[in-house]
Amino acid sequence: MNFNTIKRHFKESFISMARNRWMSFASISAVTVTLLLVGVFLTIMMNLNKMSTDIKNDVEIKVLIDLSANETSEAELQQQVEKMPGVESVKYSSKKQELDKLVKDFGNDVSLFKQENPLHNVLYVKADDPEQTEKVAKEIEKNPAVDTVKYGKDKIEKLFNVLNISQKVGIVLIIALLLTATFLISNTIKITITARRREIEIMKLVGATNSFVRVPFILEGMWLGAIGSILPIIGVTTLYSIVHSSLAPKLESSVVQILDVTPFILEVDIILLVMGVLIGVVGSFMSVRKFLKV
């Protein structure tokens, strides 16, 4: 394919868009709305993944050491837990430190405990894989020096389930939106092909190859998709920047954080542009393959 042929294909694709300006506008609008929604869902999903990771990494097993255990038993327990497979870290906290935490959190309401501290010495344990927390907790519980093991089993399971369901729903919605936009672009190209059927037949009679006829339509779909991605890119970038500047300072001291604007939003913009181009190309290809009898 020489330069003149490529130049002709580009020219034809732009002419075709101009001829069918209203259908082109409809396709661009469909892609714009679709990618705007996809961009919003994508930023929410990726931030949910980030928050999910933050929460999972913060999950701890609280091991209350039996009140009758002496220093030797406590040291042996800590060593055993540290050597367990799947354990990432173990932190010891004395009952005095636990009481200081309570006083800090609740003030004078628990200050009377200072005279006779009823709390346990504690081990705070983190698992390598947060989803193995329950398994590690059950293994620790077997030790006779352990009084109680706490790790918020029900809350953790509910949290993981909610996050997993949210991610799956988001993926399904994104796929549905992309298929809708692809269908609309396919119909636009189909109308263009129908309007130019006689011209295409003449081209075939004088020896034009299938690829020669198809390329302008593929390019047209690509332009429609690329143009349709411009506003979503601007909109999602602006919206996320505003949300980030408002929300990030409030979450500064929290366990969960949202993704920084850079380079996250640049990655989302590239994804939206690529999606727009792919929607256009796939939609055009489908239309050419099904409706162009050459």
PDB file of C-alpha atoms in Angstrom:
ATOM      1  CA  MET A   1       0.000   0.000   0.000  1.00  0.00           C
ATOM      2  CA  ASN A   2       1.693   3.214  -1.211  1.00  0.00           C
ATOM      3  CA  PHE A   3       1.474   6.734   0.202  1.00  0.00           C
ATOM      4  CA  ASN A   4      -1.166   7.929  -2.283  1.00  0.00           C
ATOM      5  CA  THR A   5      -3.433   5.008  -1.403  1.00  0.00           C
ATOM      6  CA  ILE A   6      -3.076   5.710   2.324  1.00  0.00           C
ATOM      7  CA  LYS A   7      -3.756   9.401   1.672  1.00  0.00           C
ATOM      8  CA  ARG A   8      -6.908   8.475  -0.289  1.00  0.00           C
ATOM      9  CA  HIS A   9      -8.169   6.203   2.505  1.00  0.00           C
ATOM     10  CA  PHE A  10      -7.770   8.978   5.078  1.00  0.00           C
ATOM     11  CA  LYS A  11      -9.496  11.475   2.788  1.00  0.00           C
ATOM     12  CA  GLU A  12     -12.398   9.100   2.120  1.00  0.00           C
ATOM     13  CA  SER A  13     -12.894   8.433   5.825  1.00  0.00           C
ATOM     14  CA  PHE A  14     -13.205  12.181   6.561  1.00  0.00           C
ATOM     15  CA  ILE A  15     -15.517  12.750   3.573  1.00  0.00           C
ATOM     16  CA  SER A  16     -17.756   9.897   4.717  1.00  0.00           C
ATOM     17  CA  MET A  17     -17.995  11.382   8.219  1.00  0.00           C
ATOM     18  CA  ALA A  18     -18.954  14.776   6.737  1.00  0.00           C
ATOM     19  CA  ARG A  19     -21.580  13.226   4.433  1.00  0.00           C
ATOM     20  CA  ASN A  20     -23.230  11.393   7.323  1.00  0.00           C
ATOM     21  CA  ARG A  21     -22.680  14.176   9.836  1.00  0.00           C
ATOM     22  CA  TRP A  22     -25.835  13.530  11.849  1.00  0.00           C
ATOM     23  CA  MET A  23     -25.182   9.814  12.218  1.00  0.00           C
ATOM     24  CA  SER A  24     -21.547  10.589  12.957  1.00  0.00           C
ATOM     25  CA  PHE A  25     -22.676  13.044  15.623  1.00  0.00           C
ATOM     26  CA  ALA A  26     -25.002  10.392  17.094  1.00  0.00           C
ATOM     27  CA  SER A  27     -22.165   7.846  17.206  1.00  0.00           C
ATOM     28  CA  ILE A  28     -19.715  10.325  18.743  1.00  0.00           C
ATOM     29  CA  SER A  29     -22.355  11.281  21.332  1.00  0.00           C
ATOM     30  CA  ALA A  30     -22.967   7.608  22.161  1.00  0.00           C
ATOM     31  CA  VAL A  31     -19.246   6.982  22.587  1.00  0.00           C
ATOM     32  CA  THR A  32     -18.907  10.162  24.685  1.00  0.00           C
ATOM     33  CA  VAL A  33     -21.704   9.207  27.091  1.00  0.00           C
ATOM     34  CA  THR A  34     -20.513   5.591  27.239  1.00  0.00           C
ATOM     35  CA  LEU A  35     -16.873   6.442  27.930  1.00  0.00           C
ATOM     36  CA  LEU A  36     -17.855   9.092  30.475  1.00  0.00           C
ATOM     37  CA  LEU A  37     -19.776   6.447  32.426  1.00  0.00           C
ATOM     38  CA  VAL A  38     -16.973   3.918  31.886  1.00  0.00           C
ATOM     39  CA  GLY A  39     -14.433   6.468  33.143  1.00  0.00           C
ATOM     40  CA  VAL A  40     -16.470   7.133  36.300  1.00  0.00           C
ATOM     41  CA  PHE A  41     -16.964   3.395  36.950  1.00  0.00           C
ATOM     42  CA  LEU A  42     -13.290   2.760  36.243  1.00  0.00           C
ATOM     43  CA  THR A  43     -12.058   5.386  38.708  1.00  0.00           C
ATOM     44  CA  ILE A  44     -14.474   4.103  41.367  1.00  0.00           C
ATOM     45  CA  MET A  45     -13.452   0.462  40.797  1.00  0.00           C
ATOM     46  CA  MET A  46      -9.726   1.182  40.849  1.00  0.00           C
ATOM     47  CA  ASN A  47     -10.095   3.214  44.037  1.00  0.00           C
ATOM     48  CA  LEU A  48     -12.193   0.434  45.573  1.00  0.00           C
ATOM     49  CA  ASN A  49      -9.350  -1.960  44.748  1.00  0.00           C
ATOM     50  CA  LYS A  50      -6.905   0.423  46.424  1.00  0.00           C
ATOM     51  CA  MET A  51      -9.108   0.769  49.504  1.00  0.00           C
ATOM     52  CA  SER A  52      -9.649  -2.988  49.582  1.00  0.00           C
ATOM     53  CA  THR A  53      -5.882  -3.535  49.578  1.00  0.00           C
ATOM     54  CA  ASP A  54      -5.407  -0.900  52.303  1.00  0.00           C
ATOM     55  CA  ILE A  55      -8.053  -2.505  54.510  1.00  0.00           C
ATOM     56  CA  LYS A  56      -6.750  -6.006  53.903  1.00  0.00           C
ATOM     57  CA  ASN A  57      -3.217  -4.907  54.763  1.00  0.00           C
ATOM     58  CA  ASP A  58      -4.491  -3.369  57.992  1.00  0.00           C
ATOM     59  CA  VAL A  59      -6.292  -6.512  59.190  1.00  0.00           C
ATOM     60  CA  GLU A  60      -4.742  -7.742  62.427  1.00  0.00           C
ATOM     61  CA  ILE A  61      -5.256 -10.710  64.716  1.00  0.00           C
ATOM     62  CA  LYS A  62      -5.484  -9.672  68.345  1.00  0.00           C
ATOM     63  CA  VAL A  63      -4.195 -12.468  70.573  1.00  0.00           C
ATOM     64  CA  LEU A  64      -5.119 -12.069  74.255  1.00  0.00           C
ATOM     65  CA  ILE A  65      -2.515 -13.940  76.308  1.00  0.00           C
ATOM     66  CA  ASP A  66      -3.821 -15.992  79.232  1.00  0.00           C
ATOM     67  CA  LEU A  67      -3.585 -14.087  82.517  1.00  0.00           C
ATOM     68  CA  SER A  68      -1.886 -17.066  84.170  1.00  0.00           C
ATOM     69  CA  ALA A  69       0.948 -17.165  81.602  1.00  0.00           C
ATOM     70  CA  ASN A  70       4.371 -16.137  82.899  1.00  0.00           C
ATOM     71  CA  GLU A  71       7.058 -14.212  80.993  1.00  0.00           C
ATOM     72  CA  THR A  72       8.680 -17.418  79.714  1.00  0.00           C
ATOM     73  CA  SER A  73       5.366 -18.744  78.353  1.00  0.00           C
ATOM     74  CA  GLU A  74       4.648 -15.409  76.690  1.00  0.00           C
ATOM     75  CA  ALA A  75       8.100 -15.314  75.065  1.00  0.00           C
ATOM     76  CA  GLU A  76       7.686 -18.898  73.801  1.00  0.00           C
ATOM     77  CA  LEU A  77       4.233 -18.056  72.438  1.00  0.00           C
ATOM     78  CA  GLN A  78       5.582 -15.037  70.569  1.00  0.00           C
ATOM     79  CA  GLN A  79       8.450 -17.090  69.085  1.00  0.00           C
ATOM     80  CA  GLN A  80       6.077 -19.850  67.994  1.00  0.00           C
ATOM     81  CA  VAL A  81       3.721 -17.373  66.326  1.00  0.00           C
ATOM     82  CA  GLU A  82       6.604 -15.618  64.535  1.00  0.00           C
ATOM     83  CA  LYS A  83       7.745 -18.972  63.093  1.00  0.00           C
ATOM     84  CA  MET A  84       4.261 -19.939  61.856  1.00  0.00           C
ATOM     85  CA  PRO A  85       3.847 -20.159  58.066  1.00  0.00           C
ATOM     86  CA  GLY A  86       1.792 -17.260  56.713  1.00  0.00           C
ATOM     87  CA  VAL A  87       2.702 -14.836  59.510  1.00  0.00           C
ATOM     88  CA  GLU A  88       4.152 -11.523  58.363  1.00  0.00           C
ATOM     89  CA  SER A  89       4.693  -9.707  61.675  1.00  0.00           C
ATOM     90  CA  VAL A  90       4.096 -10.039  65.421  1.00  0.00           C
ATOM     91  CA  LYS A  91       3.956  -7.103  67.834  1.00  0.00           C
ATOM     92  CA  TYR A  92       3.811  -7.470  71.626  1.00  0.00           C
ATOM     93  CA  SER A  93       1.757  -5.037  73.708  1.00  0.00           C
ATOM     94  CA  SER A  94       1.742  -5.208  77.521  1.00  0.00           C
ATOM     95  CA  LYS A  95      -1.477  -4.805  79.500  1.00  0.00           C
ATOM     96  CA  LYS A  96      -0.171  -1.412  80.666  1.00  0.00           C
ATOM     97  CA  GLN A  97       0.181  -0.282  77.034  1.00  0.00           C
ATOM     98  CA  GLU A  98      -3.327  -1.612  76.320  1.00  0.00           C
ATOM     99  CA  LEU A  99      -4.704   0.373  79.249  1.00  0.00           C
ATOM    100  CA  ASP A 100      -2.904   3.526  78.072  1.00  0.00           C
ATOM    101  CA  LYS A 101      -4.633   3.092  74.692  1.00  0.00           C
ATOM    102  CA  LEU A 102      -8.017   2.809  76.410  1.00  0.00           C
ATOM    103  CA  VAL A 103      -7.394   5.900  78.507  1.00  0.00           C
ATOM    104  CA  LYS A 104      -6.334   7.804  75.392  1.00  0.00           C
ATOM    105  CA  ASP A 105      -9.495   6.725  73.536  1.00  0.00           C
ATOM    106  CA  PHE A 106     -12.036   6.989  76.349  1.00  0.00           C
ATOM    107  CA  GLY A 107     -10.424   9.295  78.885  1.00  0.00           C
ATOM    108  CA  ASN A 108     -11.575   9.303  82.487  1.00  0.00           C
ATOM    109  CA  ASP A 109     -14.179   6.593  81.882  1.00  0.00           C
ATOM    110  CA  VAL A 110     -11.486   3.915  82.219  1.00  0.00           C
ATOM    111  CA  SER A 111      -8.940   5.734  84.378  1.00  0.00           C
ATOM    112  CA  LEU A 112     -10.118   3.776  87.473  1.00  0.00           C
ATOM    113  CA  PHE A 113      -8.587   0.648  85.933  1.00  0.00           C
ATOM    114  CA  LYS A 114      -5.147   2.100  86.588  1.00  0.00           C
ATOM    115  CA  GLN A 115      -5.397   0.952  90.209  1.00  0.00           C
ATOM    116  CA  GLU A 116      -6.112  -2.658  89.215  1.00  0.00           C
ATOM    117  CA  ASN A 117      -5.494  -3.388  85.529  1.00  0.00           C
ATOM    118  CA  PRO A 118      -7.844  -6.204  84.359  1.00  0.00           C
ATOM    119  CA  LEU A 119      -6.523  -6.307  80.782  1.00  0.00           C
ATOM    120  CA  HIS A 120      -4.409  -8.962  79.055  1.00  0.00           C
ATOM    121  CA  ASN A 121      -0.976  -8.769  77.508  1.00  0.00           C
ATOM    122  CA  VAL A 122      -1.544  -8.889  73.767  1.00  0.00           C
ATOM    123  CA  LEU A 123       0.105 -10.035  70.534  1.00  0.00           C
ATOM    124  CA  TYR A 124      -0.894  -8.204  67.343  1.00  0.00           C
ATOM    125  CA  VAL A 125      -0.352 -10.535  64.400  1.00  0.00           C
ATOM    126  CA  LYS A 126      -0.493  -9.810  60.656  1.00  0.00           C
ATOM    127  CA  ALA A 127      -0.810 -12.529  58.037  1.00  0.00           C
ATOM    128  CA  ASP A 128       1.163 -12.471  54.750  1.00  0.00           C
ATOM    129  CA  ASP A 129      -2.091 -12.894  52.859  1.00  0.00           C
ATOM    130  CA  PRO A 130      -5.031 -11.080  54.540  1.00  0.00           C
ATOM    131  CA  GLU A 131      -7.435 -13.729  53.240  1.00  0.00           C
ATOM    132  CA  GLN A 132      -5.512 -16.332  55.262  1.00  0.00           C
ATOM    133  CA  THR A 133      -6.189 -14.405  58.492  1.00  0.00           C
ATOM    134  CA  GLU A 134      -8.780 -16.904  59.700  1.00  0.00           C
ATOM    135  CA  LYS A 135      -6.471 -19.877  59.104  1.00  0.00           C
ATOM    136  CA  VAL A 136      -3.601 -18.230  61.018  1.00  0.00           C
ATOM    137  CA  ALA A 137      -5.947 -17.203  63.850  1.00  0.00           C
ATOM    138  CA  LYS A 138      -7.237 -20.759  64.305  1.00  0.00           C
ATOM    139  CA  GLU A 139      -3.678 -22.085  64.433  1.00  0.00           C
ATOM    140  CA  ILE A 140      -2.687 -19.556  67.128  1.00  0.00           C
ATOM    141  CA  GLU A 141      -5.805 -20.396  69.133  1.00  0.00           C
ATOM    142  CA  LYS A 142      -4.511 -23.927  69.728  1.00  0.00           C
ATOM    143  CA  ASN A 143      -1.681 -22.667  71.960  1.00  0.00           C
ATOM    144  CA  PRO A 144      -2.446 -23.212  75.693  1.00  0.00           C
ATOM    145  CA  ALA A 145      -0.977 -19.801  76.579  1.00  0.00           C
ATOM    146  CA  VAL A 146      -3.683 -18.088  74.526  1.00  0.00           C
ATOM    147  CA  ASP A 147      -6.891 -16.901  76.178  1.00  0.00           C
ATOM    148  CA  THR A 148      -8.810 -15.438  73.223  1.00  0.00           C
ATOM    149  CA  VAL A 149      -8.144 -14.671  69.551  1.00  0.00           C
ATOM    150  CA  LYS A 150     -10.009 -11.781  67.914  1.00  0.00           C
ATOM    151  CA  TYR A 151      -9.865 -10.774  64.248  1.00  0.00           C
ATOM    152  CA  GLY A 152     -13.370  -9.598  63.319  1.00  0.00           C
ATOM    153  CA  LYS A 153     -14.203 -12.701  61.286  1.00  0.00           C
ATOM    154  CA  ASP A 154     -17.755 -11.679  60.286  1.00  0.00           C
ATOM    155  CA  LYS A 155     -16.790  -8.089  59.439  1.00  0.00           C
ATOM    156  CA  ILE A 156     -13.819  -9.187  57.326  1.00  0.00           C
ATOM    157  CA  GLU A 157     -15.848 -11.757  55.389  1.00  0.00           C
ATOM    158  CA  LYS A 158     -18.675  -9.261  54.746  1.00  0.00           C
ATOM    159  CA  LEU A 159     -16.188  -6.613  53.641  1.00  0.00           C
ATOM    160  CA  PHE A 160     -14.416  -8.953  51.208  1.00  0.00           C
ATOM    161  CA  ASN A 161     -17.784 -10.128  49.815  1.00  0.00           C
ATOM    162  CA  VAL A 162     -19.068  -6.567  49.306  1.00  0.00           C
ATOM    163  CA  LEU A 163     -15.848  -5.497  47.573  1.00  0.00           C
ATOM    164  CA  ASN A 164     -15.841  -8.576  45.304  1.00  0.00           C
ATOM    165  CA  ILE A 165     -19.498  -8.064  44.336  1.00  0.00           C
ATOM    166  CA  SER A 166     -18.898  -4.346  43.650  1.00  0.00           C
ATOM    167  CA  GLN A 167     -15.992  -5.164  41.342  1.00  0.00           C
ATOM    168  CA  LYS A 168     -17.998  -7.788  39.421  1.00  0.00           C
ATOM    169  CA  VAL A 169     -21.005  -5.485  38.997  1.00  0.00           C
ATOM    170  CA  GLY A 170     -18.701  -2.689  37.785  1.00  0.00           C
ATOM    171  CA  ILE A 171     -17.081  -4.984  35.192  1.00  0.00           C
ATOM    172  CA  VAL A 172     -20.486  -6.152  33.881  1.00  0.00           C
ATOM    173  CA  LEU A 173     -21.726  -2.548  33.544  1.00  0.00           C
ATOM    174  CA  ILE A 174     -18.561  -1.448  31.726  1.00  0.00           C
ATOM    175  CA  ILE A 175     -18.826  -4.366  29.261  1.00  0.00           C
ATOM    176  CA  ALA A 176     -22.530  -3.589  28.639  1.00  0.00           C
ATOM    177  CA  LEU A 177     -21.761   0.085  27.960  1.00  0.00           C
ATOM    178  CA  LEU A 178     -18.911  -0.744  25.576  1.00  0.00           C
ATOM    179  CA  LEU A 179     -21.092  -3.199  23.638  1.00  0.00           C
ATOM    180  CA  THR A 180     -23.816  -0.546  23.297  1.00  0.00           C
ATOM    181  CA  ALA A 181     -21.394   2.027  21.875  1.00  0.00           C
ATOM    182  CA  THR A 182     -19.883  -0.571  19.521  1.00  0.00           C
ATOM    183  CA  PHE A 183     -23.377  -1.445  18.245  1.00  0.00           C
ATOM    184  CA  LEU A 184     -24.210   2.217  17.560  1.00  0.00           C
ATOM    185  CA  ILE A 185     -20.998   2.812  15.609  1.00  0.00           C
ATOM    186  CA  SER A 186     -21.622  -0.414  13.685  1.00  0.00           C
ATOM    187  CA  ASN A 187     -25.047   0.908  12.645  1.00  0.00           C
ATOM    188  CA  THR A 188     -23.551   4.237  11.555  1.00  0.00           C
ATOM    189  CA  ILE A 189     -21.032   2.486   9.317  1.00  0.00           C
ATOM    190  CA  LYS A 190     -23.771   0.193   8.000  1.00  0.00           C
ATOM    191  CA  ILE A 191     -25.823   3.222   6.880  1.00  0.00           C
ATOM    192  CA  THR A 192     -22.721   4.676   5.209  1.00  0.00           C
ATOM    193  CA  ILE A 193     -22.104   1.406   3.372  1.00  0.00           C
ATOM    194  CA  THR A 194     -25.748   1.220   2.218  1.00  0.00           C
ATOM    195  CA  ALA A 195     -25.579   4.783   0.870  1.00  0.00           C
ATOM    196  CA  ARG A 196     -22.363   4.013  -1.047  1.00  0.00           C
ATOM    197  CA  ARG A 197     -23.274   0.513  -2.239  1.00  0.00           C
ATOM    198  CA  ARG A 198     -23.357   1.465  -5.937  1.00  0.00           C
ATOM    199  CA  GLU A 199     -20.031   3.290  -5.662  1.00  0.00           C
ATOM    200  CA  ILE A 200     -18.522   0.224  -3.960  1.00  0.00           C
ATOM    201  CA  GLU A 201     -19.882  -2.096  -6.652  1.00  0.00           C
ATOM    202  CA  ILE A 202     -18.269   0.062  -9.352  1.00  0.00           C
ATOM    203  CA  MET A 203     -14.976   0.039  -7.430  1.00  0.00           C
ATOM    204  CA  LYS A 204     -15.118  -3.746  -7.274  1.00  0.00           C
ATOM    205  CA  LEU A 205     -15.853  -3.972 -11.015  1.00  0.00           C
ATOM    206  CA  VAL A 206     -12.717  -1.974 -11.826  1.00  0.00           C
ATOM    207  CA  GLY A 207     -10.562  -4.246  -9.646  1.00  0.00           C
ATOM    208  CA  ALA A 208     -10.581  -2.776  -6.118  1.00  0.00           C
ATOM    209  CA  THR A 209      -9.609  -5.343  -3.480  1.00  0.00           C
ATOM    210  CA  ASN A 210     -11.675  -6.055  -0.372  1.00  0.00           C
ATOM    211  CA  SER A 211      -9.107  -4.355   1.874  1.00  0.00           C
ATOM    212  CA  PHE A 212      -9.067  -1.265  -0.378  1.00  0.00           C
ATOM    213  CA  VAL A 213     -12.820  -0.904   0.113  1.00  0.00           C
ATOM    214  CA  ARG A 214     -12.810  -1.724   3.821  1.00  0.00           C
ATOM    215  CA  VAL A 215      -9.958   0.475   5.119  1.00  0.00           C
ATOM    216  CA  PRO A 216     -11.792   3.870   4.832  1.00  0.00           C
ATOM    217  CA  PHE A 217     -14.696   2.480   6.876  1.00  0.00           C
ATOM    218  CA  ILE A 218     -12.343   1.147   9.546  1.00  0.00           C
ATOM    219  CA  LEU A 219     -10.621   4.555   9.688  1.00  0.00           C
ATOM    220  CA  GLU A 220     -13.980   6.320   9.922  1.00  0.00           C
ATOM    221  CA  GLY A 221     -14.936   4.182  12.915  1.00  0.00           C
ATOM    222  CA  MET A 222     -11.554   4.887  14.508  1.00  0.00           C
ATOM    223  CA  TRP A 223     -12.048   8.681  14.153  1.00  0.00           C
ATOM    224  CA  LEU A 224     -15.570   8.466  15.598  1.00  0.00           C
ATOM    225  CA  GLY A 225     -14.280   6.529  18.609  1.00  0.00           C
ATOM    226  CA  ALA A 226     -11.250   8.773  19.151  1.00  0.00           C
ATOM    227  CA  ILE A 227     -13.292  12.007  18.915  1.00  0.00           C
ATOM    228  CA  GLY A 228     -15.886  10.507  21.249  1.00  0.00           C
ATOM    229  CA  SER A 229     -13.200   9.911  23.900  1.00  0.00           C
ATOM    230  CA  ILE A 230     -12.061  13.569  24.096  1.00  0.00           C
ATOM    231  CA  LEU A 231     -14.835  14.926  26.340  1.00  0.00           C
ATOM    232  CA  PRO A 232     -14.806  11.909  28.700  1.00  0.00           C
ATOM    233  CA  ILE A 233     -11.047  12.319  29.146  1.00  0.00           C
ATOM    234  CA  ILE A 234     -11.448  16.004  30.010  1.00  0.00           C
ATOM    235  CA  GLY A 235     -14.506  15.346  32.190  1.00  0.00           C
ATOM    236  CA  VAL A 236     -13.062  12.433  34.174  1.00  0.00           C
ATOM    237  CA  THR A 237      -9.726  14.214  34.680  1.00  0.00           C
ATOM    238  CA  THR A 238     -11.424  17.385  35.958  1.00  0.00           C
ATOM    239  CA  LEU A 239     -13.941  15.541  38.127  1.00  0.00           C
ATOM    240  CA  TYR A 240     -11.346  13.263  39.735  1.00  0.00           C
ATOM    241  CA  SER A 241      -9.001  16.176  40.419  1.00  0.00           C
ATOM    242  CA  ILE A 242     -11.817  18.013  42.252  1.00  0.00           C
ATOM    243  CA  VAL A 243     -12.838  14.894  44.218  1.00  0.00           C
ATOM    244  CA  HIS A 244      -9.224  14.112  45.117  1.00  0.00           C
ATOM    245  CA  SER A 245      -8.454  17.630  46.359  1.00  0.00           C
ATOM    246  CA  SER A 246     -11.581  17.519  48.517  1.00  0.00           C
ATOM    247  CA  LEU A 247     -11.388  13.928  49.822  1.00  0.00           C
ATOM    248  CA  ALA A 248      -7.654  13.156  50.134  1.00  0.00           C
ATOM    249  CA  PRO A 249      -6.971  15.588  53.056  1.00  0.00           C
ATOM    250  CA  LYS A 250      -9.885  14.080  55.039  1.00  0.00           C
ATOM    251  CA  LEU A 251      -8.469  10.559  54.600  1.00  0.00           C
ATOM    252  CA  GLU A 252      -4.908  11.552  55.473  1.00  0.00           C
ATOM    253  CA  SER A 253      -4.946   9.901  58.896  1.00  0.00           C
ATOM    254  CA  SER A 254      -7.256   7.078  57.824  1.00  0.00           C
ATOM    255  CA  VAL A 255      -6.360   3.466  57.023  1.00  0.00           C
ATOM    256  CA  VAL A 256      -7.806   3.804  53.517  1.00  0.00           C
ATOM    257  CA  GLN A 257      -6.433   6.218  50.914  1.00  0.00           C
ATOM    258  CA  ILE A 258      -7.527   7.122  47.404  1.00  0.00           C
ATOM    259  CA  LEU A 259      -5.191   7.001  44.423  1.00  0.00           C
ATOM    260  CA  ASP A 260      -3.083  10.087  43.656  1.00  0.00           C
ATOM    261  CA  VAL A 261      -4.154  12.105  40.616  1.00  0.00           C
ATOM    262  CA  THR A 262      -0.805  11.466  38.918  1.00  0.00           C
ATOM    263  CA  PRO A 263      -0.070   9.011  37.356  1.00  0.00           C
ATOM    264  CA  PHE A 264      -3.470   7.350  38.000  1.00  0.00           C
ATOM    265  CA  ILE A 265      -5.637   9.726  35.955  1.00  0.00           C
ATOM    266  CA  LEU A 266      -3.168   9.629  33.037  1.00  0.00           C
ATOM    267  CA  GLU A 267      -3.549   5.836  32.959  1.00  0.00           C
ATOM    268  CA  VAL A 268      -7.357   6.196  32.953  1.00  0.00           C
ATOM    269  CA  ASP A 269      -7.171   8.763  30.112  1.00  0.00           C
ATOM    270  CA  ILE A 270      -5.039   6.408  27.999  1.00  0.00           C
ATOM    271  CA  ILE A 271      -7.470   3.545  28.695  1.00  0.00           C
ATOM    272  CA  LEU A 272     -10.426   5.715  27.614  1.00  0.00           C
ATOM    273  CA  LEU A 273      -8.678   6.784  24.404  1.00  0.00           C
ATOM    274  CA  VAL A 274      -7.733   3.192  23.549  1.00  0.00           C
ATOM    275  CA  MET A 275     -11.286   2.043  24.354  1.00  0.00           C
ATOM    276  CA  GLY A 276     -12.740   4.746  22.109  1.00  0.00           C
ATOM    277  CA  VAL A 277     -10.507   3.755  19.185  1.00  0.00           C
ATOM    278  CA  LEU A 278     -11.207   0.040  19.720  1.00  0.00           C
ATOM    279  CA  ILE A 279     -14.974   0.618  19.927  1.00  0.00           C
ATOM    280  CA  GLY A 280     -14.808   2.444  16.593  1.00  0.00           C
ATOM    281  CA  VAL A 281     -12.574  -0.100  14.867  1.00  0.00           C
ATOM    282  CA  VAL A 282     -14.499  -3.132  16.144  1.00  0.00           C
ATOM    283  CA  GLY A 283     -17.860  -1.532  15.319  1.00  0.00           C
ATOM    284  CA  SER A 284     -16.697  -0.716  11.784  1.00  0.00           C
ATOM    285  CA  PHE A 285     -15.178  -4.153  11.265  1.00  0.00           C
ATOM    286  CA  MET A 286     -18.386  -5.856  12.393  1.00  0.00           C
ATOM    287  CA  SER A 287     -20.442  -3.717  10.050  1.00  0.00           C
ATOM    288  CA  VAL A 288     -18.141  -4.217   7.055  1.00  0.00           C
ATOM    289  CA  ARG A 289     -17.965  -7.952   7.644  1.00  0.00           C
ATOM    290  CA  LYS A 290     -21.710  -8.420   7.987  1.00  0.00           C
ATOM    291  CA  PHE A 291     -23.145  -5.918   5.531  1.00  0.00           C
ATOM    292  CA  LEU A 292     -20.508  -5.232   2.897  1.00  0.00           C
ATOM    293  CA  LYS A 293     -20.990  -7.914   0.236  1.00  0.00           C
ATOM    294  CA  VAL A 294     -17.728  -7.648  -1.662  1.00  0.00           C
TER     295      VAL A 294
END
